[in-house]
Coordinates of C-alpha atoms in Angstrom, one line a residue:
Chain A
M1 CA 2.8 -46.7 -108.3
T2 CA 4.3 -50.1 -108.8
S3 CA 6.8 -48.8 -111.2
T4 CA 8.1 -46.0 -109.0
R5 CA 8.5 -48.4 -106.1
T6 CA 10.5 -50.8 -108.3
A7 CA 12.5 -47.9 -109.6
A8 CA 13.3 -46.8 -106.1
A9 CA 14.1 -50.3 -105.1
L10 CA 16.4 -50.6 -108.1
A11 CA 18.0 -47.2 -107.6
R12 CA 18.9 -47.7 -104.0
P13 CA 20.9 -50.9 -104.1
A14 CA 23.0 -49.4 -106.9
H15 CA 25.0 -47.4 -104.4
R16 CA 24.2 -48.9 -101.0
A17 CA 23.7 -52.6 -101.5
P18 CA 27.0 -53.9 -100.3
R19 CA 26.6 -52.3 -96.9
R20 CA 22.9 -52.3 -96.4
P21 CA 22.2 -55.8 -95.2
L22 CA 25.1 -55.7 -92.8
Q23 CA 23.8 -52.4 -91.4
W24 CA 20.6 -54.0 -90.4
T25 CA 22.4 -57.0 -88.9
A26 CA 24.7 -54.7 -87.1
L27 CA 21.8 -52.8 -85.7
A28 CA 20.1 -56.1 -84.6
F29 CA 23.2 -57.0 -82.7
L30 CA 23.5 -53.6 -81.1
A31 CA 19.8 -53.4 -80.3
P32 CA 20.0 -55.0 -76.8
L33 CA 22.7 -52.5 -75.8
L34 CA 20.9 -49.5 -77.3
V35 CA 17.7 -50.4 -75.4
Y36 CA 19.7 -51.0 -72.3
L37 CA 21.5 -47.7 -72.5
L38 CA 18.2 -45.9 -73.1
L39 CA 16.3 -47.6 -70.2
F40 CA 19.0 -48.0 -67.6
Y41 CA 21.3 -45.0 -68.2
A42 CA 19.5 -42.3 -70.2
Y43 CA 16.2 -42.6 -68.3
P44 CA 17.7 -42.6 -64.8
L45 CA 19.8 -39.7 -65.9
Y46 CA 16.8 -37.9 -67.3
R47 CA 14.9 -38.5 -64.0
N48 CA 17.8 -37.1 -62.1
I49 CA 17.9 -33.9 -64.1
E50 CA 14.1 -33.7 -63.6
L51 CA 14.5 -34.2 -59.9
S52 CA 17.1 -31.4 -59.7
L53 CA 14.8 -28.9 -61.5
H54 CA 11.8 -29.5 -59.2
D55 CA 11.2 -29.3 -55.5
Y56 CA 10.6 -32.9 -54.6
T57 CA 9.5 -33.3 -51.0
P58 CA 9.0 -36.9 -49.9
R59 CA 5.3 -36.4 -50.3
A60 CA 5.6 -34.9 -53.8
F61 CA 7.9 -37.8 -54.6
I62 CA 5.2 -40.3 -54.0
Q63 CA 2.3 -38.3 -55.5
G64 CA 4.3 -37.0 -58.4
D65 CA 3.2 -33.4 -58.2
P66 CA 6.4 -31.4 -57.4
E67 CA 6.7 -27.7 -58.0
F68 CA 9.0 -26.7 -60.9
T69 CA 11.7 -24.5 -59.5
G70 CA 14.1 -24.2 -62.4
L71 CA 17.7 -23.8 -61.3
E72 CA 16.8 -22.9 -57.7
N73 CA 18.3 -26.1 -56.4
Y74 CA 21.6 -25.4 -58.1
R75 CA 21.6 -21.8 -56.8
A76 CA 20.9 -23.1 -53.3
I77 CA 23.7 -25.6 -53.4
L78 CA 26.3 -23.2 -54.9
T79 CA 25.6 -20.6 -52.2
D80 CA 25.5 -23.2 -49.4
G81 CA 28.4 -22.9 -47.0
A82 CA 28.9 -26.6 -47.2
F83 CA 29.5 -26.4 -51.0
L84 CA 33.0 -25.0 -50.9
R85 CA 33.9 -27.3 -48.0
A86 CA 32.7 -30.3 -50.0
L87 CA 34.4 -29.1 -53.2
G88 CA 37.7 -28.6 -51.4
N89 CA 37.4 -32.0 -49.7
T90 CA 36.7 -33.6 -53.1
A91 CA 39.7 -31.9 -54.6
L92 CA 42.0 -33.0 -51.7
F93 CA 40.6 -36.6 -51.6
T94 CA 40.7 -37.1 -55.4
L95 CA 44.0 -35.4 -56.3
G96 CA 45.7 -36.8 -53.2
S97 CA 44.5 -40.3 -53.9
I98 CA 45.4 -40.4 -57.6
A99 CA 48.8 -38.7 -57.2
V100 CA 49.9 -41.1 -54.5
Q101 CA 48.5 -44.3 -55.9
Y102 CA 49.9 -43.5 -59.3
A103 CA 53.4 -42.8 -57.8
L104 CA 53.2 -46.0 -55.8
G105 CA 51.8 -48.0 -58.6
L106 CA 54.5 -46.8 -61.0
A107 CA 57.3 -47.5 -58.5
L108 CA 56.0 -51.0 -58.0
A109 CA 55.5 -51.6 -61.7
V110 CA 59.1 -50.7 -62.4
F111 CA 60.2 -52.9 -59.5
F112 CA 58.2 -55.9 -60.8
H113 CA 59.2 -55.3 -64.4
R114 CA 62.4 -57.2 -63.8
R115 CA 61.9 -60.9 -63.6
F116 CA 63.0 -62.4 -60.3
R117 CA 62.0 -65.4 -58.3
L118 CA 58.4 -65.2 -57.1
S119 CA 57.8 -62.0 -58.9
A120 CA 54.6 -63.2 -60.6
V121 CA 53.1 -64.6 -57.3
L122 CA 54.0 -61.4 -55.4
R123 CA 52.5 -59.2 -58.1
A124 CA 49.3 -61.2 -58.0
L125 CA 49.1 -60.7 -54.2
F126 CA 49.1 -57.0 -54.8
L127 CA 45.7 -57.4 -56.5
V128 CA 44.0 -58.6 -53.3
P129 CA 43.0 -55.2 -51.9
W130 CA 41.3 -54.3 -55.1
L131 CA 39.2 -57.4 -55.3
L132 CA 37.9 -57.4 -51.8
P133 CA 34.4 -55.9 -51.3
L134 CA 34.7 -52.3 -50.2
I135 CA 32.7 -52.9 -47.1
V136 CA 35.3 -55.4 -46.0
S137 CA 38.3 -53.1 -46.7
A138 CA 36.5 -50.1 -45.2
S139 CA 35.5 -51.8 -42.0
T140 CA 39.0 -53.3 -41.6
W141 CA 40.5 -49.9 -41.9
S142 CA 38.0 -48.5 -39.4
W143 CA 39.1 -51.1 -36.9
M144 CA 42.8 -50.5 -37.6
L145 CA 42.4 -46.8 -37.2
A146 CA 40.2 -47.0 -34.1
S147 CA 41.3 -44.5 -31.4
D148 CA 41.7 -46.7 -28.3
N149 CA 42.6 -50.1 -29.5
G150 CA 43.4 -49.7 -33.2
V151 CA 46.6 -51.3 -34.3
V152 CA 47.9 -48.1 -36.0
N153 CA 47.8 -46.1 -32.8
A154 CA 49.3 -49.0 -30.9
A155 CA 52.2 -49.0 -33.4
L156 CA 52.6 -45.2 -33.2
R157 CA 52.7 -45.5 -29.4
A158 CA 55.8 -47.6 -29.8
F159 CA 57.5 -44.6 -31.4
G160 CA 56.2 -42.3 -28.6
I161 CA 53.4 -40.8 -30.6
G162 CA 50.3 -40.2 -28.6
Q163 CA 46.8 -41.2 -29.5
I164 CA 45.4 -39.9 -32.8
N165 CA 41.7 -39.9 -33.3
W166 CA 41.9 -40.7 -37.0
L167 CA 38.2 -41.1 -37.7
T168 CA 36.7 -38.9 -35.1
S169 CA 38.8 -35.8 -35.3
P170 CA 38.0 -33.2 -38.0
D171 CA 41.7 -32.7 -38.6
T172 CA 42.5 -36.3 -39.7
S173 CA 39.3 -37.9 -40.9
L174 CA 39.8 -36.8 -44.5
L175 CA 43.4 -38.0 -44.4
A176 CA 42.3 -41.4 -43.0
V177 CA 39.8 -42.1 -45.7
T178 CA 42.3 -40.9 -48.4
V179 CA 44.9 -43.4 -47.1
A180 CA 42.3 -46.2 -47.3
N181 CA 41.4 -45.2 -50.8
I182 CA 45.0 -45.0 -51.9
W183 CA 45.5 -48.6 -50.6
L184 CA 42.5 -49.7 -52.7
G185 CA 43.8 -47.9 -55.8
V186 CA 47.4 -49.0 -55.9
P187 CA 46.6 -52.4 -57.5
F188 CA 44.7 -50.9 -60.4
N189 CA 47.6 -48.5 -61.1
L190 CA 50.1 -51.3 -60.8
V191 CA 48.4 -53.6 -63.3
I192 CA 47.9 -51.0 -66.0
L193 CA 51.3 -49.4 -65.7
Y194 CA 53.0 -52.8 -65.6
A195 CA 51.2 -53.7 -68.9
G196 CA 52.4 -50.3 -70.3
L197 CA 56.0 -51.1 -69.3
Q198 CA 55.8 -54.4 -71.1
N199 CA 55.1 -52.6 -74.4
I200 CA 58.3 -50.6 -74.2
P201 CA 60.9 -52.3 -76.5
A202 CA 63.8 -53.9 -74.5
E203 CA 66.3 -52.7 -77.1
L204 CA 65.8 -49.1 -76.0
Y205 CA 67.1 -50.0 -72.5
E206 CA 69.9 -52.0 -74.0
A207 CA 71.0 -49.1 -76.2
A208 CA 70.8 -46.7 -73.3
G209 CA 72.8 -49.1 -71.2
L210 CA 75.5 -49.2 -73.8
D211 CA 75.5 -45.4 -73.8
G212 CA 76.2 -45.6 -70.1
A213 CA 72.9 -44.4 -68.8
N214 CA 72.2 -45.3 -65.2
A215 CA 68.9 -46.7 -63.9
W216 CA 67.5 -43.2 -62.9
Q217 CA 68.4 -41.7 -66.3
R218 CA 66.8 -44.7 -68.1
F219 CA 63.6 -44.2 -66.1
L220 CA 63.6 -40.4 -66.8
R221 CA 64.5 -40.6 -70.5
I222 CA 62.8 -43.8 -71.6
T223 CA 60.3 -45.3 -69.2
F224 CA 58.5 -42.1 -68.2
P225 CA 58.1 -40.4 -71.6
L226 CA 57.1 -43.6 -73.4
L227 CA 54.6 -44.4 -70.6
R228 CA 52.8 -41.1 -71.1
P229 CA 49.7 -42.3 -72.9
V230 CA 49.2 -45.1 -70.5
S231 CA 49.8 -42.8 -67.5
A232 CA 47.2 -40.4 -68.9
I233 CA 44.5 -43.0 -69.2
T234 CA 45.4 -44.4 -65.8
L235 CA 45.1 -41.0 -64.1
L236 CA 41.9 -40.2 -66.0
L237 CA 40.2 -43.4 -65.0
G238 CA 41.5 -42.9 -61.4
L239 CA 40.0 -39.4 -61.4
I240 CA 36.6 -40.5 -62.7
Y241 CA 36.5 -43.4 -60.2
T242 CA 37.7 -41.4 -57.2
L243 CA 35.2 -38.5 -57.8
K244 CA 32.4 -41.1 -57.4
V245 CA 33.6 -42.7 -54.2
V246 CA 30.9 -43.1 -51.6
D247 CA 31.2 -46.4 -49.9
I248 CA 34.6 -46.1 -48.3
I249 CA 34.0 -42.7 -46.8
W250 CA 30.4 -43.4 -45.8
I251 CA 31.4 -46.7 -44.1
M252 CA 34.4 -45.2 -42.3
T253 CA 33.2 -41.7 -41.3
R254 CA 29.8 -40.9 -42.9
G255 CA 31.4 -37.8 -44.1
G256 CA 32.1 -36.5 -40.5
P257 CA 32.9 -35.4 -38.1
A258 CA 31.2 -32.1 -38.9
D259 CA 31.5 -32.5 -42.7
A260 CA 35.3 -32.8 -42.4
S261 CA 35.4 -35.7 -44.8
T262 CA 32.3 -34.8 -46.8
T263 CA 32.9 -34.8 -50.5
L264 CA 30.4 -33.9 -53.2
A265 CA 29.5 -37.6 -53.7
I266 CA 29.0 -38.0 -50.0
W267 CA 26.9 -34.8 -49.7
S268 CA 24.7 -36.1 -52.5
Y269 CA 24.3 -39.5 -50.9
R270 CA 23.6 -38.1 -47.5
E271 CA 20.9 -35.7 -48.8
A272 CA 19.2 -38.5 -50.7
F273 CA 19.6 -41.6 -48.6
G274 CA 21.7 -40.8 -45.5
T275 CA 19.1 -39.3 -43.3
G276 CA 15.5 -40.5 -42.6
Q277 CA 14.3 -37.5 -44.6
P278 CA 15.3 -38.0 -48.2
D279 CA 15.8 -34.7 -50.0
F280 CA 16.2 -35.8 -53.6
S281 CA 16.2 -32.5 -55.4
P282 CA 19.4 -30.9 -54.0
A283 CA 21.0 -34.3 -53.9
A284 CA 20.3 -34.7 -57.7
A285 CA 21.7 -31.2 -58.3
V286 CA 25.0 -32.1 -56.5
G287 CA 25.1 -35.4 -58.4
N288 CA 24.7 -33.6 -61.7
L289 CA 27.5 -31.2 -60.8
L290 CA 29.7 -34.2 -60.2
I291 CA 29.0 -35.5 -63.7
L292 CA 29.9 -32.2 -65.2
I293 CA 33.2 -32.2 -63.4
A294 CA 34.0 -35.8 -64.6
F295 CA 32.9 -34.9 -68.1
A296 CA 35.2 -31.8 -68.1
A297 CA 38.1 -33.9 -67.0
G298 CA 37.3 -36.3 -69.8
L299 CA 37.3 -33.5 -72.4
V300 CA 40.6 -32.2 -71.1
H301 CA 42.0 -35.7 -71.5
V302 CA 40.8 -36.0 -75.1
R303 CA 42.2 -32.6 -75.8
L304 CA 45.6 -33.4 -74.4
R305 CA 45.7 -36.7 -76.3
K306 CA 45.2 -34.9 -79.6
E307 CA 48.0 -32.5 -78.9
T308 CA 50.6 -35.1 -78.0
P309 CA 51.9 -36.9 -81.1
Chain B
M1 CA 73.1 -60.9 -53.9
R2 CA 70.7 -62.3 -56.4
G3 CA 67.7 -62.7 -54.1
W4 CA 67.4 -59.1 -52.9
R5 CA 64.5 -58.3 -55.2
T6 CA 62.6 -61.3 -53.9
A7 CA 63.3 -60.2 -50.4
V8 CA 62.2 -56.6 -51.0
G9 CA 59.1 -57.9 -52.9
V10 CA 58.1 -60.1 -50.0
V11 CA 58.4 -57.1 -47.6
L12 CA 56.4 -54.8 -49.9
A13 CA 53.7 -57.5 -50.3
G14 CA 53.6 -57.9 -46.6
V15 CA 53.0 -54.2 -46.0
M16 CA 50.3 -54.1 -48.6
L17 CA 48.5 -57.1 -47.3
F18 CA 48.8 -56.2 -43.6
P19 CA 45.2 -55.0 -43.4
V20 CA 44.1 -58.3 -44.8
Y21 CA 46.2 -60.1 -42.2
W22 CA 44.7 -57.9 -39.5
M23 CA 41.2 -58.8 -40.6
V24 CA 41.9 -62.5 -40.3
N25 CA 43.7 -61.9 -37.0
V26 CA 40.8 -60.0 -35.5
S27 CA 38.3 -62.5 -36.8
L28 CA 40.1 -65.2 -34.7
T29 CA 40.5 -63.1 -31.6
R30 CA 38.5 -63.9 -28.5
T31 CA 36.0 -61.2 -27.5
G32 CA 37.7 -60.6 -24.2
D33 CA 41.0 -59.9 -26.0
L34 CA 39.6 -57.5 -28.6
R35 CA 40.3 -54.5 -26.3
A36 CA 43.7 -55.6 -25.3
D37 CA 46.4 -53.0 -25.2
P38 CA 48.7 -53.4 -27.0
P39 CA 46.7 -55.5 -29.4
H40 CA 47.6 -59.2 -29.9
W41 CA 49.7 -59.4 -33.0
F42 CA 48.9 -63.1 -33.4
P43 CA 45.8 -65.0 -32.5
W44 CA 47.5 -66.9 -29.7
N45 CA 44.2 -68.4 -28.5
P46 CA 42.2 -68.6 -31.7
T47 CA 38.5 -68.8 -31.4
F48 CA 36.0 -69.6 -34.0
E49 CA 33.1 -68.0 -32.2
G50 CA 33.2 -65.2 -34.7
Y51 CA 32.8 -67.5 -37.6
A52 CA 30.1 -69.5 -35.8
A53 CA 28.1 -66.3 -35.2
A54 CA 28.8 -65.1 -38.8
L55 CA 27.7 -68.3 -40.4
G56 CA 24.7 -68.6 -38.2
Q57 CA 23.4 -65.1 -39.1
Q58 CA 24.7 -64.3 -42.5
L59 CA 24.2 -67.5 -44.5
P60 CA 21.0 -66.2 -46.2
A61 CA 22.7 -63.0 -47.1
L62 CA 25.6 -64.9 -48.8
A63 CA 23.1 -66.9 -50.8
T64 CA 21.3 -63.7 -51.9
S65 CA 24.6 -62.2 -53.0
L66 CA 25.5 -65.3 -54.9
F67 CA 22.2 -65.2 -56.7
I68 CA 22.4 -61.5 -57.5
G69 CA 26.0 -62.0 -58.7
L70 CA 25.1 -64.8 -61.1
G71 CA 22.0 -62.9 -62.4
T72 CA 24.1 -59.8 -63.0
V73 CA 26.6 -61.8 -65.0
A74 CA 23.9 -63.4 -67.2
L75 CA 22.3 -60.0 -67.9
T76 CA 25.6 -58.3 -68.6
L77 CA 26.8 -61.0 -71.0
A78 CA 23.5 -61.0 -72.8
V79 CA 23.7 -57.3 -73.5
S80 CA 27.4 -56.8 -74.1
L81 CA 28.4 -59.8 -76.1
P82 CA 26.4 -59.1 -79.3
A83 CA 27.1 -55.4 -78.9
G84 CA 30.9 -56.0 -78.7
F85 CA 30.7 -58.2 -81.7
A86 CA 28.7 -55.6 -83.7
L87 CA 31.1 -52.8 -82.8
A88 CA 34.2 -54.9 -83.6
R89 CA 33.1 -56.7 -86.7
L90 CA 30.0 -55.2 -88.4
R91 CA 31.2 -51.6 -88.5
P92 CA 27.7 -50.1 -87.8
R93 CA 27.1 -46.5 -88.7
G94 CA 27.3 -44.5 -85.5
G95 CA 29.6 -46.9 -83.9
R96 CA 31.8 -44.1 -82.6
A97 CA 28.8 -42.5 -81.1
V98 CA 28.1 -45.7 -79.1
D99 CA 31.8 -45.7 -77.9
F100 CA 31.3 -42.1 -76.7
L101 CA 28.1 -43.0 -74.9
L102 CA 29.8 -45.9 -73.2
L103 CA 32.6 -43.6 -72.0
V104 CA 30.1 -41.0 -70.7
A105 CA 28.1 -43.8 -69.0
Q106 CA 31.1 -44.7 -66.9
M107 CA 31.3 -41.2 -65.7
I108 CA 27.9 -41.2 -64.0
P109 CA 28.4 -41.6 -60.3
A110 CA 26.6 -44.5 -58.7
V111 CA 24.8 -42.1 -56.4
V112 CA 23.2 -40.4 -59.4
M113 CA 22.2 -43.8 -60.9
A114 CA 20.8 -44.8 -57.5
M115 CA 18.6 -41.8 -57.3
G116 CA 17.4 -42.3 -60.8
F117 CA 16.7 -46.0 -60.2
Y118 CA 15.0 -45.2 -56.9
A119 CA 12.6 -42.7 -58.6
I120 CA 11.8 -45.3 -61.3
Y121 CA 11.6 -48.4 -59.0
I122 CA 9.2 -46.7 -56.6
R123 CA 6.7 -46.6 -59.4
L124 CA 7.5 -50.0 -60.9
G125 CA 7.4 -51.7 -57.5
L126 CA 11.0 -52.9 -58.0
L127 CA 12.3 -51.3 -54.8
N128 CA 13.6 -54.0 -52.3
T129 CA 13.6 -56.7 -54.9
V130 CA 16.4 -58.9 -56.1
P131 CA 15.7 -58.4 -59.8
G132 CA 15.8 -54.6 -59.3
L133 CA 19.2 -55.0 -57.7
I134 CA 20.4 -57.2 -60.6
V135 CA 19.5 -54.6 -63.1
A136 CA 21.1 -51.8 -61.1
D137 CA 24.3 -53.8 -60.5
S138 CA 24.6 -54.7 -64.2
T139 CA 25.1 -51.0 -65.0
L140 CA 28.5 -51.2 -63.2
A141 CA 29.7 -53.8 -65.7
V142 CA 27.9 -53.3 -69.1
P143 CA 30.1 -50.5 -70.5
F144 CA 33.2 -52.4 -69.4
G145 CA 31.9 -55.6 -71.0
V146 CA 31.2 -54.0 -74.3
L147 CA 34.5 -52.3 -74.5
L148 CA 36.4 -55.4 -73.5
F149 CA 34.6 -57.7 -75.9
R150 CA 35.0 -55.2 -78.7
A151 CA 38.8 -55.0 -78.1
F152 CA 39.0 -58.8 -77.9
M153 CA 36.8 -59.6 -80.9
A154 CA 38.6 -57.1 -83.1
G155 CA 41.7 -59.3 -82.7
I156 CA 40.0 -62.5 -84.1
P157 CA 41.4 -63.2 -87.6
G158 CA 39.0 -62.0 -90.2
E159 CA 39.7 -65.1 -92.4
L160 CA 37.9 -67.3 -89.9
M161 CA 34.7 -65.3 -90.3
A162 CA 35.1 -64.9 -94.0
A163 CA 35.4 -68.7 -94.4
A164 CA 32.2 -69.3 -92.4
Q165 CA 30.3 -66.8 -94.5
L166 CA 31.6 -68.4 -97.7
D167 CA 30.2 -71.7 -96.4
G168 CA 26.8 -70.0 -96.1
A169 CA 26.7 -69.3 -92.4
S170 CA 24.5 -66.4 -91.4
T171 CA 26.0 -63.6 -89.2
W172 CA 24.2 -65.0 -86.2
R173 CA 25.6 -68.4 -86.9
T174 CA 29.1 -67.0 -87.4
F175 CA 28.8 -65.2 -84.1
R176 CA 27.5 -68.2 -82.2
S177 CA 29.7 -70.9 -83.7
I178 CA 33.0 -69.1 -84.4
V179 CA 33.2 -65.9 -82.5
L180 CA 31.7 -67.0 -79.1
P181 CA 33.9 -70.1 -78.7
L182 CA 37.0 -68.1 -79.6
S183 CA 36.0 -65.4 -77.1
R184 CA 36.0 -67.8 -74.1
N185 CA 38.8 -66.0 -72.3
S186 CA 37.3 -62.6 -72.5
V187 CA 33.9 -64.0 -71.4
I188 CA 35.7 -65.4 -68.3
T189 CA 37.3 -62.0 -67.6
V190 CA 34.0 -60.1 -67.9
S191 CA 32.1 -62.6 -65.9
L192 CA 34.7 -62.5 -63.2
F193 CA 34.6 -58.7 -62.8
T194 CA 30.9 -58.5 -63.2
F195 CA 30.4 -61.1 -60.4
L196 CA 32.9 -59.4 -58.1
W197 CA 31.4 -55.9 -58.6
A198 CA 27.8 -57.2 -58.0
W199 CA 29.0 -59.1 -55.0
S200 CA 30.8 -56.1 -53.6
D201 CA 28.1 -53.5 -54.4
F202 CA 27.2 -51.4 -51.4
I203 CA 25.6 -48.3 -52.9
F204 CA 22.8 -49.9 -54.8
A205 CA 22.1 -52.3 -52.0
S206 CA 22.0 -49.6 -49.4
T207 CA 19.6 -47.4 -51.5
L208 CA 17.4 -49.8 -53.5
N209 CA 17.2 -52.7 -51.1
R210 CA 17.5 -51.3 -47.6
N211 CA 14.0 -52.1 -46.4
S212 CA 14.0 -55.6 -47.7
D213 CA 14.2 -58.8 -45.8
V214 CA 16.3 -60.2 -48.6
I215 CA 19.6 -58.4 -48.3
P216 CA 23.0 -59.1 -49.9
I217 CA 26.1 -59.7 -47.8
T218 CA 27.5 -56.2 -48.0
L219 CA 24.4 -54.7 -46.5
G220 CA 24.4 -57.6 -44.0
I221 CA 27.9 -56.6 -42.8
F222 CA 26.9 -52.9 -42.7
R223 CA 23.9 -53.6 -40.5
Y224 CA 26.0 -55.9 -38.4
I225 CA 28.5 -53.1 -37.7
G226 CA 25.6 -50.7 -37.0
N227 CA 23.9 -53.0 -34.4
N228 CA 27.1 -54.4 -33.0
T229 CA 30.1 -52.3 -32.0
T230 CA 31.7 -54.8 -29.7
Q231 CA 31.8 -58.1 -31.6
W232 CA 34.4 -57.0 -34.0
N233 CA 35.6 -60.6 -34.3
S234 CA 32.2 -61.6 -35.7
I235 CA 32.2 -58.6 -38.1
M236 CA 35.7 -59.4 -39.3
A237 CA 34.8 -63.1 -39.6
T238 CA 31.9 -62.1 -41.8
A239 CA 34.3 -59.9 -43.8
V240 CA 36.6 -62.8 -44.3
I241 CA 33.8 -65.0 -45.5
A242 CA 32.6 -62.3 -47.8
S243 CA 36.1 -62.1 -49.3
V244 CA 36.2 -65.8 -50.1
P245 CA 34.9 -65.4 -53.6
A246 CA 37.5 -62.7 -54.4
A247 CA 40.3 -64.9 -53.1
F248 CA 39.0 -67.9 -54.9
L249 CA 38.6 -66.1 -58.2
L250 CA 42.0 -64.5 -57.8
V251 CA 43.7 -67.9 -57.4
L252 CA 41.7 -69.5 -60.1
A253 CA 41.7 -66.8 -62.8
Q254 CA 44.7 -64.6 -62.0
R255 CA 45.9 -64.3 -65.6
Y256 CA 42.5 -63.3 -66.8
I257 CA 42.3 -60.5 -64.3
A258 CA 45.5 -58.7 -65.5
A259 CA 44.6 -59.3 -69.1
G260 CA 41.1 -58.0 -68.6
V261 CA 42.0 -54.8 -66.9
T262 CA 44.6 -53.9 -69.5
A263 CA 42.5 -54.9 -72.5
G264 CA 39.7 -52.7 -71.1
A265 CA 41.7 -49.7 -70.2
V266 CA 44.9 -49.5 -72.3
K267 CA 43.9 -49.5 -75.9
D268 CA 45.9 -46.9 -77.8

């Protein structure tokens, strides 16, 4: 017995010894994170899947005896008339937001890429919207877009445009929350794209200048192609972030009027917490669909990155 | 004309910051002038009644948010500093899997997390408590913290660590005495973002703490709006006060912010 143990002890270090002690140390340093991920990500996620597969009434929620319904919640959601509406709103809100804030962020990054007097200070000021608490920005936008005495309508009136009920008309509420979200997203795009620009060697621009390329050609032939990896990650992060947005929309319109600005995330939030009657099971199912969408986007991103050299 | 870029930059910044200006303007407007048409573009007769009301009613909420923010920073650093070090320096088996998990973790919407936490907290009695909110808020920052620390610590010269090990320092000692002091900038960056995210959190506060007497400032403002549709000067005054930490940190730590975002996101 003793001999086999010694033999094993002797045999193992022969090919693993150099890494072994470090492996345990590495694990010790990683342990808090692993426990954390398990307790505060994996378990809530598991609970959420469990919620979506049962019929949790508020009573069953407290007593813990819900009926198992399989994929019934998912079927109910996918066939609900509100689903297509929410999916369409999510697509408009998300794609509209990231396209415009990326374009604005890129234009500003190119503009600030040249050094000029006050450029650093001005660039820092652009970060402000992004650092403010969302409740602050969202309530400010609500007040600016108010129908009777909002400053936006007052300005439009100067151009002879009549009152627009930005937040209370089903035609404009989605546009209104998208505009506010774009305003919030520009700083993030600006910062990342600006950093990407700084990694492009200046010699390329000099060479292009010698060859007689104008500013637009330089942008099209050098800046934009070389920025592709940075652009891809910016758009992916923007997409993942925007899919999840609840606060801005909830504070400004609560998804209304009549679901006009209800996205999947808002739908989920409203079912679970937005009414006096929490309905966790369908809410969890909608939430899980959202994760799948974000995950699919992530996979597409990884795929595209592998294909581009 | 050499100054045209500066001039254009000032105009662009002005357009971008107009909502912030408007918030300050409304916060100083007298109640009677709030419904003026056209609105007053400048606070001609500034009043501080909004600020008086805000401070009178929202001071406890501000303190709660401060406490939650600091608690969240402490928890986030405790979890993500050693993990970042391990991933950057100790090359653990399965390190790539951890990377992947962190990426996936960032894809989970806060609504989903909130429901999961709600279901768990209701059993553990953590609903409507400050510690419960600290834990929930930290989930916004931990993946970001680990990824940023890993990126930063990978850049620390290996010779420094090798020298310490030769002198007989344990890995823990090397981490504490060499790596942590050198990582000061990244610690500032992560603490900054963690604090701001916890300070700004609305979703967790509105789901996990909504029946509590102890509420953070975001929920304070939200309730204020709900109960009070006419005193927009007080609401905007509270908003201005709630923005002070962001403004303060922006001025104080501007260079860390840009460095942090880019280190966390652009790492090709």
